[in-house]
Tab-separated table of C-alpha atoms in Angstrom:
chain	number	residue	atom	x	y	z
W	522	UNK	CA	313.179	63.837	124.287
W	523	UNK	CA	316.217	65.632	122.840
W	524	UNK	CA	318.756	66.936	125.365
W	525	UNK	CA	319.630	70.618	124.927
W	526	UNK	CA	323.053	71.449	126.368
W	527	UNK	CA	323.865	74.984	127.503
W	528	UNK	CA	327.242	76.501	128.405
W	529	UNK	CA	327.684	79.811	130.227
W	530	UNK	CA	330.953	81.749	130.159
W	531	UNK	CA	332.931	81.468	133.377
W	532	UNK	CA	332.918	85.177	134.172
W	533	UNK	CA	329.477	84.721	135.732
W	534	UNK	CA	331.263	83.002	138.634
W	535	UNK	CA	333.195	84.288	141.609
W	536	UNK	CA	336.372	82.757	143.024
W	537	UNK	CA	334.375	80.196	145.015
W	538	UNK	CA	332.607	78.922	141.909
W	539	UNK	CA	329.250	80.502	142.784
W	540	UNK	CA	327.336	83.123	140.817
W	541	UNK	CA	329.027	86.473	141.346
W	542	UNK	CA	325.811	88.326	140.578
W	543	UNK	CA	323.130	86.564	142.573
W	544	UNK	CA	320.105	85.282	140.688
W	545	UNK	CA	321.030	85.097	136.996
W	546	UNK	CA	317.924	83.214	135.917
W	547	UNK	CA	319.198	79.664	136.250
W	548	UNK	CA	316.330	78.699	138.533
W	549	UNK	CA	314.060	78.837	135.477
W	550	UNK	CA	316.099	76.049	133.873
W	551	UNK	CA	316.103	73.704	136.842
W	552	UNK	CA	314.055	70.532	136.904
W	553	UNK	CA	313.557	70.376	133.139
W	554	UNK	CA	314.662	66.885	132.082
W	555	UNK	CA	315.872	67.793	128.592
W	556	UNK	CA	318.014	70.752	129.749
W	557	UNK	CA	321.601	70.543	130.952
W	558	UNK	CA	323.887	73.483	131.669
W	559	UNK	CA	327.403	74.111	132.920
W	560	UNK	CA	329.882	76.970	133.213
W	561	UNK	CA	333.117	77.287	131.260
W	562	UNK	CA	335.184	77.140	134.421
W	563	UNK	CA	338.506	77.718	132.666
W	564	UNK	CA	337.315	81.335	132.230
W	565	UNK	CA	336.368	81.775	135.893
W	566	UNK	CA	338.435	83.809	138.372
W	567	UNK	CA	340.923	82.010	140.597
W	568	UNK	CA	341.806	83.005	144.159
W	569	UNK	CA	344.770	85.367	144.173
W	570	UNK	CA	344.791	85.990	140.409
W	571	UNK	CA	345.204	89.767	140.420
W	572	UNK	CA	345.527	89.946	136.625
W	573	UNK	CA	342.209	88.203	135.946
W	574	UNK	CA	340.247	91.349	135.143
W	575	UNK	CA	342.918	92.538	132.739
W	576	UNK	CA	342.814	89.227	130.856
W	577	UNK	CA	339.047	88.907	131.041
W	578	UNK	CA	338.300	91.608	128.508
W	579	UNK	CA	340.414	89.825	125.873
W	580	UNK	CA	339.176	86.286	126.609
W	581	UNK	CA	337.593	84.357	123.747
W	582	UNK	CA	335.168	81.486	123.473
W	583	UNK	CA	337.128	78.660	121.855
W	584	UNK	CA	336.037	75.894	119.501
W	585	UNK	CA	336.439	73.344	122.290
W	586	UNK	CA	333.953	75.306	124.397
W	587	UNK	CA	331.108	74.836	121.912
W	588	UNK	CA	331.748	71.187	121.049
W	589	UNK	CA	328.497	69.357	121.742
W	590	UNK	CA	326.856	72.563	122.994
W	591	UNK	CA	323.471	73.710	121.680
W	592	UNK	CA	323.164	77.033	123.502
W	593	UNK	CA	325.858	79.457	124.685
W	594	UNK	CA	325.291	82.341	127.124
W	595	UNK	CA	328.021	84.981	126.909
W	596	UNK	CA	328.826	87.779	129.341
W	597	UNK	CA	332.198	89.393	128.477
W	598	UNK	CA	334.340	87.018	126.332
W	599	UNK	CA	334.629	87.468	122.581
W	600	UNK	CA	332.973	85.140	120.099
W	601	UNK	CA	335.114	85.418	116.971
W	602	UNK	CA	334.993	83.721	113.584
W	603	UNK	CA	337.765	81.333	114.596
W	604	UNK	CA	335.417	79.555	116.987
W	605	UNK	CA	333.589	78.136	113.965
W	606	UNK	CA	336.628	76.790	112.103
W	607	UNK	CA	335.741	73.272	113.207
W	608	UNK	CA	332.100	73.866	112.345
W	609	UNK	CA	329.097	74.466	114.557
W	610	UNK	CA	326.934	71.467	113.842
W	611	UNK	CA	325.463	71.434	117.359
W	612	UNK	CA	325.343	75.121	118.307
W	613	UNK	CA	321.903	76.611	117.665
W	614	UNK	CA	321.792	79.875	119.634
W	615	UNK	CA	324.043	82.339	121.439
W	616	UNK	CA	322.532	84.567	124.104
W	617	UNK	CA	324.334	87.785	124.966
W	618	UNK	CA	323.597	88.591	128.602
W	619	UNK	CA	323.064	92.292	128.045
W	620	UNK	CA	322.131	94.641	125.232
W	621	UNK	CA	325.384	95.187	123.303
W	622	UNK	CA	326.744	92.400	121.136
W	623	UNK	CA	329.738	94.064	119.494
W	624	UNK	CA	332.079	91.339	120.825
W	625	UNK	CA	330.199	88.649	118.890
W	626	UNK	CA	330.953	88.123	115.194
W	627	UNK	CA	327.307	88.108	114.165
W	628	UNK	CA	328.111	87.631	110.472
W	629	UNK	CA	330.102	84.479	111.243
W	630	UNK	CA	327.238	83.248	113.417
W	631	UNK	CA	324.758	83.716	110.582
W	632	UNK	CA	327.027	81.958	108.104
W	633	UNK	CA	327.273	79.028	110.518
W	634	UNK	CA	323.504	78.856	111.126
W	635	UNK	CA	323.614	80.199	114.685
W	636	UNK	CA	321.038	82.703	115.959
W	637	UNK	CA	322.179	85.452	118.331
W	638	UNK	CA	319.779	87.072	120.786
W	639	UNK	CA	320.214	89.661	123.515
W	640	UNK	CA	318.242	91.278	126.340
W	641	UNK	CA	317.633	94.887	125.269
W	642	UNK	CA	314.512	95.537	127.317
W	643	UNK	CA	316.104	94.324	130.544
W	644	UNK	CA	318.646	97.146	130.506
W	645	UNK	CA	316.911	100.130	128.958
W	646	UNK	CA	315.582	101.666	132.203
W	647	UNK	CA	318.799	101.160	134.149
W	648	UNK	CA	320.893	102.588	131.307
W	649	UNK	CA	318.638	105.617	130.968
W	650	UNK	CA	318.429	106.250	134.708
W	651	UNK	CA	322.227	106.046	134.907
W	652	UNK	CA	322.507	108.700	132.202
W	653	UNK	CA	320.066	110.888	134.142
W	654	UNK	CA	322.042	110.305	137.341
W	655	UNK	CA	325.192	111.525	135.599
W	656	UNK	CA	323.362	114.540	134.156
W	657	UNK	CA	322.181	115.585	137.602
W	658	UNK	CA	325.582	114.981	139.195
W	659	UNK	CA	327.278	117.087	136.524
W	660	UNK	CA	324.698	119.873	136.608
W	661	UNK	CA	324.713	120.114	140.393
W	662	UNK	CA	328.506	119.658	140.515
W	663	UNK	CA	327.994	116.929	143.081
W	664	UNK	CA	331.550	115.563	143.013
W	665	UNK	CA	333.085	119.021	143.458
W	666	UNK	CA	330.700	119.858	146.309
W	667	UNK	CA	331.522	116.562	147.995
W	668	UNK	CA	335.226	117.347	147.757
W	669	UNK	CA	334.813	120.877	149.132
W	670	UNK	CA	332.821	119.518	152.076
W	671	UNK	CA	335.311	116.762	152.891
W	672	UNK	CA	338.200	119.209	152.764
W	673	UNK	CA	336.487	121.765	155.005
W	674	UNK	CA	336.463	124.466	152.328
W	675	UNK	CA	333.013	125.862	153.102
W	676	UNK	CA	334.201	129.337	152.154
W	677	UNK	CA	334.408	128.106	148.545
W	678	UNK	CA	330.724	127.246	148.164
W	679	UNK	CA	330.231	129.800	145.412
W	680	UNK	CA	332.997	128.203	143.353
W	681	UNK	CA	331.054	124.950	143.092
W	682	UNK	CA	327.628	126.358	142.323
W	683	UNK	CA	325.603	124.115	140.021
W	684	UNK	CA	322.862	124.633	137.458
W	685	UNK	CA	319.404	123.284	136.644
W	686	UNK	CA	318.309	120.865	133.942
W	687	UNK	CA	315.118	122.843	133.420
W	688	UNK	CA	315.174	124.763	130.158
W	689	UNK	CA	318.469	123.187	129.059
W	690	UNK	CA	318.840	121.202	125.837
W	691	UNK	CA	319.455	117.468	125.955
W	692	UNK	CA	320.974	115.930	122.844
W	693	UNK	CA	320.562	112.173	122.485
W	694	UNK	CA	322.572	110.196	119.955
W	695	UNK	CA	320.537	107.065	119.279
W	696	UNK	CA	316.786	106.975	119.884
W	697	UNK	CA	316.545	103.254	120.590
W	698	UNK	CA	315.316	101.523	123.733
W	699	UNK	CA	317.466	103.364	126.284
W	700	UNK	CA	317.368	106.639	124.359
W	701	UNK	CA	313.569	106.676	124.377
W	702	UNK	CA	313.532	105.724	128.056
W	703	UNK	CA	315.795	108.680	128.835
W	704	UNK	CA	313.294	110.945	127.061
W	705	UNK	CA	310.576	109.605	129.354
W	706	UNK	CA	312.678	110.075	132.483
W	707	UNK	CA	313.652	113.694	131.772
W	708	UNK	CA	310.080	114.804	131.038
W	709	UNK	CA	309.540	116.269	134.555
W	710	UNK	CA	312.685	118.378	134.156
W	711	UNK	CA	311.157	120.362	131.268
W	712	UNK	CA	314.185	120.048	129.003
W	713	UNK	CA	314.319	120.650	125.267
W	714	UNK	CA	315.148	117.269	123.723
W	715	UNK	CA	316.892	116.819	120.379
W	716	UNK	CA	318.033	113.527	118.906
W	717	UNK	CA	320.328	112.360	116.152
W	718	UNK	CA	319.079	108.955	115.064
W	719	UNK	CA	319.080	108.413	111.276
W	720	UNK	CA	316.770	105.391	111.387
W	721	UNK	CA	314.229	106.818	113.833
W	722	UNK	CA	310.655	107.449	112.745
W	723	UNK	CA	310.015	111.225	112.716
W	724	UNK	CA	306.372	110.788	113.723
W	725	UNK	CA	307.352	108.509	116.590
W	726	UNK	CA	309.989	110.967	117.762
W	727	UNK	CA	307.506	113.825	117.602
W	728	UNK	CA	305.050	111.820	119.702
W	729	UNK	CA	307.774	111.559	122.349
W	730	UNK	CA	308.331	115.307	122.264
W	731	UNK	CA	311.681	114.922	120.513
W	732	UNK	CA	312.892	116.801	117.472
W	733	UNK	CA	315.181	114.833	115.168
W	734	UNK	CA	318.133	116.815	113.928
W	735	UNK	CA	321.534	116.495	112.291
W	736	UNK	CA	324.566	115.519	114.313
W	737	UNK	CA	326.119	118.916	113.627
W	738	UNK	CA	323.133	120.809	115.020
W	739	UNK	CA	322.974	118.486	118.005
W	740	UNK	CA	326.616	119.137	118.829
W	741	UNK	CA	326.178	122.891	118.629
W	742	UNK	CA	322.960	123.125	120.644
W	743	UNK	CA	323.189	120.459	123.354
W	744	UNK	CA	323.919	121.417	126.941
W	745	UNK	CA	324.007	117.718	127.803
W	746	UNK	CA	324.807	115.082	125.199
W	747	UNK	CA	324.175	111.412	125.948
W	748	UNK	CA	325.218	108.450	123.782
W	749	UNK	CA	322.778	105.561	123.291
W	750	UNK	CA	323.891	103.826	120.089
W	751	UNK	CA	325.302	100.404	119.297
W	752	UNK	CA	328.989	100.152	118.495
W	753	UNK	CA	329.388	99.519	114.764
W	754	UNK	CA	331.963	100.472	112.148
W	755	UNK	CA	329.814	103.513	111.431
W	756	UNK	CA	329.473	104.683	115.035
W	757	UNK	CA	333.012	103.910	116.202
W	758	UNK	CA	334.524	107.234	117.358
W	759	UNK	CA	331.404	109.097	116.322
W	760	UNK	CA	332.660	111.702	118.785
W	761	UNK	CA	336.183	112.851	117.997
W	762	UNK	CA	338.206	116.046	118.178
W	763	UNK	CA	336.169	117.769	115.460
W	764	UNK	CA	332.863	116.936	117.126
W	765	UNK	CA	334.091	118.002	120.553
W	766	UNK	CA	335.251	121.248	118.987
W	767	UNK	CA	331.700	122.022	117.867
W	768	UNK	CA	330.199	121.559	121.334
W	769	UNK	CA	329.472	124.451	123.672
W	770	UNK	CA	332.233	125.163	126.209
W	771	UNK	CA	329.512	124.821	128.853
W	772	UNK	CA	328.329	121.415	127.572
W	773	UNK	CA	328.604	118.023	129.238
W	774	UNK	CA	329.116	114.634	127.552
W	775	UNK	CA	327.675	111.401	128.988
W	776	UNK	CA	328.562	107.912	127.752
W	777	UNK	CA	326.907	104.801	129.190
W	778	UNK	CA	326.980	102.857	125.908
W	779	UNK	CA	330.399	101.796	124.574
W	780	UNK	CA	333.769	103.424	125.148
W	781	UNK	CA	334.816	103.121	121.518
W	782	UNK	CA	332.088	105.580	120.500
W	783	UNK	CA	334.425	108.359	121.665
W	784	UNK	CA	338.011	109.148	120.723
W	785	UNK	CA	339.226	108.995	124.312
W	786	UNK	CA	342.469	110.878	123.682
W	787	UNK	CA	340.525	113.698	122.039
W	788	UNK	CA	338.073	113.809	124.938
W	789	UNK	CA	340.913	113.863	127.463
W	790	UNK	CA	342.456	116.832	125.666
W	791	UNK	CA	339.101	118.633	125.508
W	792	UNK	CA	338.607	118.157	129.246
W	793	UNK	CA	342.169	119.182	130.079
W	794	UNK	CA	341.786	122.365	128.025
W	795	UNK	CA	338.274	123.042	129.387
W	796	UNK	CA	337.002	122.942	125.812
W	797	UNK	CA	333.839	121.401	127.254
W	798	UNK	CA	332.628	121.722	130.832
W	799	UNK	CA	332.824	118.078	131.770
W	800	UNK	CA	331.916	114.470	131.127
W	801	UNK	CA	330.645	111.340	132.844
W	802	UNK	CA	331.887	107.983	131.579
W	803	UNK	CA	330.880	104.466	132.525
W	804	UNK	CA	332.721	102.935	129.547
W	805	UNK	CA	336.173	103.342	128.002
W	806	UNK	CA	338.140	102.483	124.878
W	807	UNK	CA	340.369	100.199	126.942
W	808	UNK	CA	338.837	98.305	129.849
W	809	UNK	CA	339.697	98.112	132.647
W	810	UNK	CA	340.731	101.764	132.553
W	811	UNK	CA	344.421	101.899	133.578
W	812	UNK	CA	344.874	103.434	137.015
W	813	UNK	CA	347.376	105.925	135.589
W	814	UNK	CA	345.160	107.045	132.689
W	815	UNK	CA	345.139	110.860	132.345
W	816	UNK	CA	341.360	110.874	132.856
W	817	UNK	CA	341.857	109.787	136.463
W	818	UNK	CA	343.699	113.024	137.210
W	819	UNK	CA	340.974	115.367	135.961
W	820	UNK	CA	338.446	117.074	138.232
W	821	UNK	CA	335.812	117.670	135.540
W	822	UNK	CA	334.995	114.066	134.684
W	823	UNK	CA	333.040	111.424	136.602
W	824	UNK	CA	334.367	107.888	136.105
W	825	UNK	CA	332.660	104.559	136.753
W	826	UNK	CA	333.937	101.010	136.043
W	827	UNK	CA	331.371	99.935	133.402
W	828	UNK	CA	329.122	99.060	136.294
W	829	UNK	CA	326.750	101.969	136.937
W	830	UNK	CA	323.866	100.202	135.193
W	831	UNK	CA	324.404	96.973	137.119
W	832	UNK	CA	321.950	96.175	139.899
W	833	UNK	CA	320.620	92.942	141.357
W	834	UNK	CA	317.370	93.649	139.525
W	835	UNK	CA	319.163	93.938	136.186
W	836	UNK	CA	321.129	90.731	136.640
W	837	UNK	CA	317.915	88.914	137.425
W	838	UNK	CA	316.089	90.435	134.447
W	839	UNK	CA	318.858	89.690	131.953
W	840	UNK	CA	319.202	86.196	133.380
W	841	UNK	CA	315.499	85.594	132.949
W	842	UNK	CA	315.719	86.802	129.341
W	843	UNK	CA	318.606	84.409	128.668
W	844	UNK	CA	316.765	81.511	130.311
W	845	UNK	CA	313.591	82.252	128.350
W	846	UNK	CA	315.503	82.356	125.060
W	847	UNK	CA	317.318	79.108	125.788
W	848	UNK	CA	314.092	77.404	126.825
W	849	UNK	CA	312.425	78.439	123.572
W	850	UNK	CA	315.342	77.086	121.543
W	851	UNK	CA	315.291	73.871	123.579
W	852	UNK	CA	311.690	73.434	122.427
W	853	UNK	CA	312.480	74.121	118.789
W	854	UNK	CA	311.211	77.704	118.906
W	855	UNK	CA	312.968	80.925	117.897
W	856	UNK	CA	314.071	83.081	120.877
W	857	UNK	CA	312.861	86.652	121.177
W	858	UNK	CA	315.146	89.570	120.256
W	859	UNK	CA	317.221	87.777	117.609
W	860	UNK	CA	319.744	90.301	116.248
W	861	UNK	CA	320.539	88.393	113.026
W	862	UNK	CA	317.060	87.670	111.630
W	863	UNK	CA	318.576	86.548	108.309
W	864	UNK	CA	319.549	83.279	109.976
W	865	UNK	CA	315.896	82.417	110.519
W	866	UNK	CA	315.540	81.706	106.796
W	867	UNK	CA	318.599	79.498	106.506
W	868	UNK	CA	317.857	75.770	106.057
W	869	UNK	CA	320.817	74.790	108.241
W	870	UNK	CA	319.558	76.777	111.204
W	871	UNK	CA	315.999	75.555	110.775
W	872	UNK	CA	317.191	71.955	110.630
W	873	UNK	CA	319.201	72.326	113.844
W	874	UNK	CA	316.349	74.057	115.636
W	875	UNK	CA	313.700	71.570	114.518
W	876	UNK	CA	315.534	68.707	116.247
W	877	UNK	CA	314.286	70.072	119.558
W	878	UNK	CA	310.608	70.406	118.644
W	879	UNK	CA	310.064	67.022	120.318
W	880	UNK	CA	310.590	68.767	123.663
W	881	UNK	CA	307.480	70.922	123.358
W	882	UNK	CA	304.448	70.109	125.466
W	883	UNK	CA	301.967	68.116	123.399
W	884	UNK	CA	299.463	70.968	123.234
W	885	UNK	CA	302.151	73.255	121.801
W	886	UNK	CA	303.775	70.768	119.438
W	887	UNK	CA	302.078	72.194	116.355
W	888	UNK	CA	302.876	75.823	117.130
W	889	UNK	CA	305.512	77.467	114.899
């Protein structure tokens, strides 16, 4: 038996030291003699620490955190190249509890023979349904109607009249897991669906009822534009002042992916000047969004604290994906959904992983 040691970042915990998000999959790891896990408690919130959430988004996993650790589960902290300066002779896998992994230096992980996996399928429905929720709220002008009702301004009903999704054009940037799920969800609304996704298969898109197009055409034709791409150097600020300037003045922009996909200052200006009709944002360039940010003073944008996709079901599903990946690694097997497949051919990674093959059940010991 070869003990496999797992560390989880401390932001999974609440101030009492318990899971802040209910069932995060740890029950699947209990009672297995070769598995040990603990939380990095120095990253956990402390009672009365009002600045914790401001610091949290800049926290990093340190070299001391991975000493003697074979598997690391990360929620919000960064995993930068510096963590490997002392080597990573024990670390085999990093699991990102979610879909995005832009805060992990994947290249450094590969160079240090560490596989990185995520949980893309656990989040695709929630992400897509959140985008649809925002589309409906924007189209029906739900926030404005709520405000009129609360303020007793029933005589202004006509001023907050909404519109239908039916017959409108939805533009999706990124036809990956959540993008395709959004296509499925909007089918009953009889929308025209366009997508900008350079690596998408045209035949596959056509089978979904989607027409692939250029970004320029998408910007000009979309009544609702929803972002569903990973944050990379190429996609960072894919929507800036020029792109916003090509959108219809009646168009709405939805972002449930990453805040850095949009030039936030340019979007703020476009909303202030009514260059576009409105937006719905669950993510921002700087998180947490400062309470005095100009976006908070606008009536044509819906804001959410990077939390709209979070449900008890999602935390359980992502937790189960993390537990399953760690259990596979603890048995000398490659986790599902590895985002740096190049590492799977590196002798150093294979040597580290093979140490744990002794933990497989006898009937599975010869399986690759």
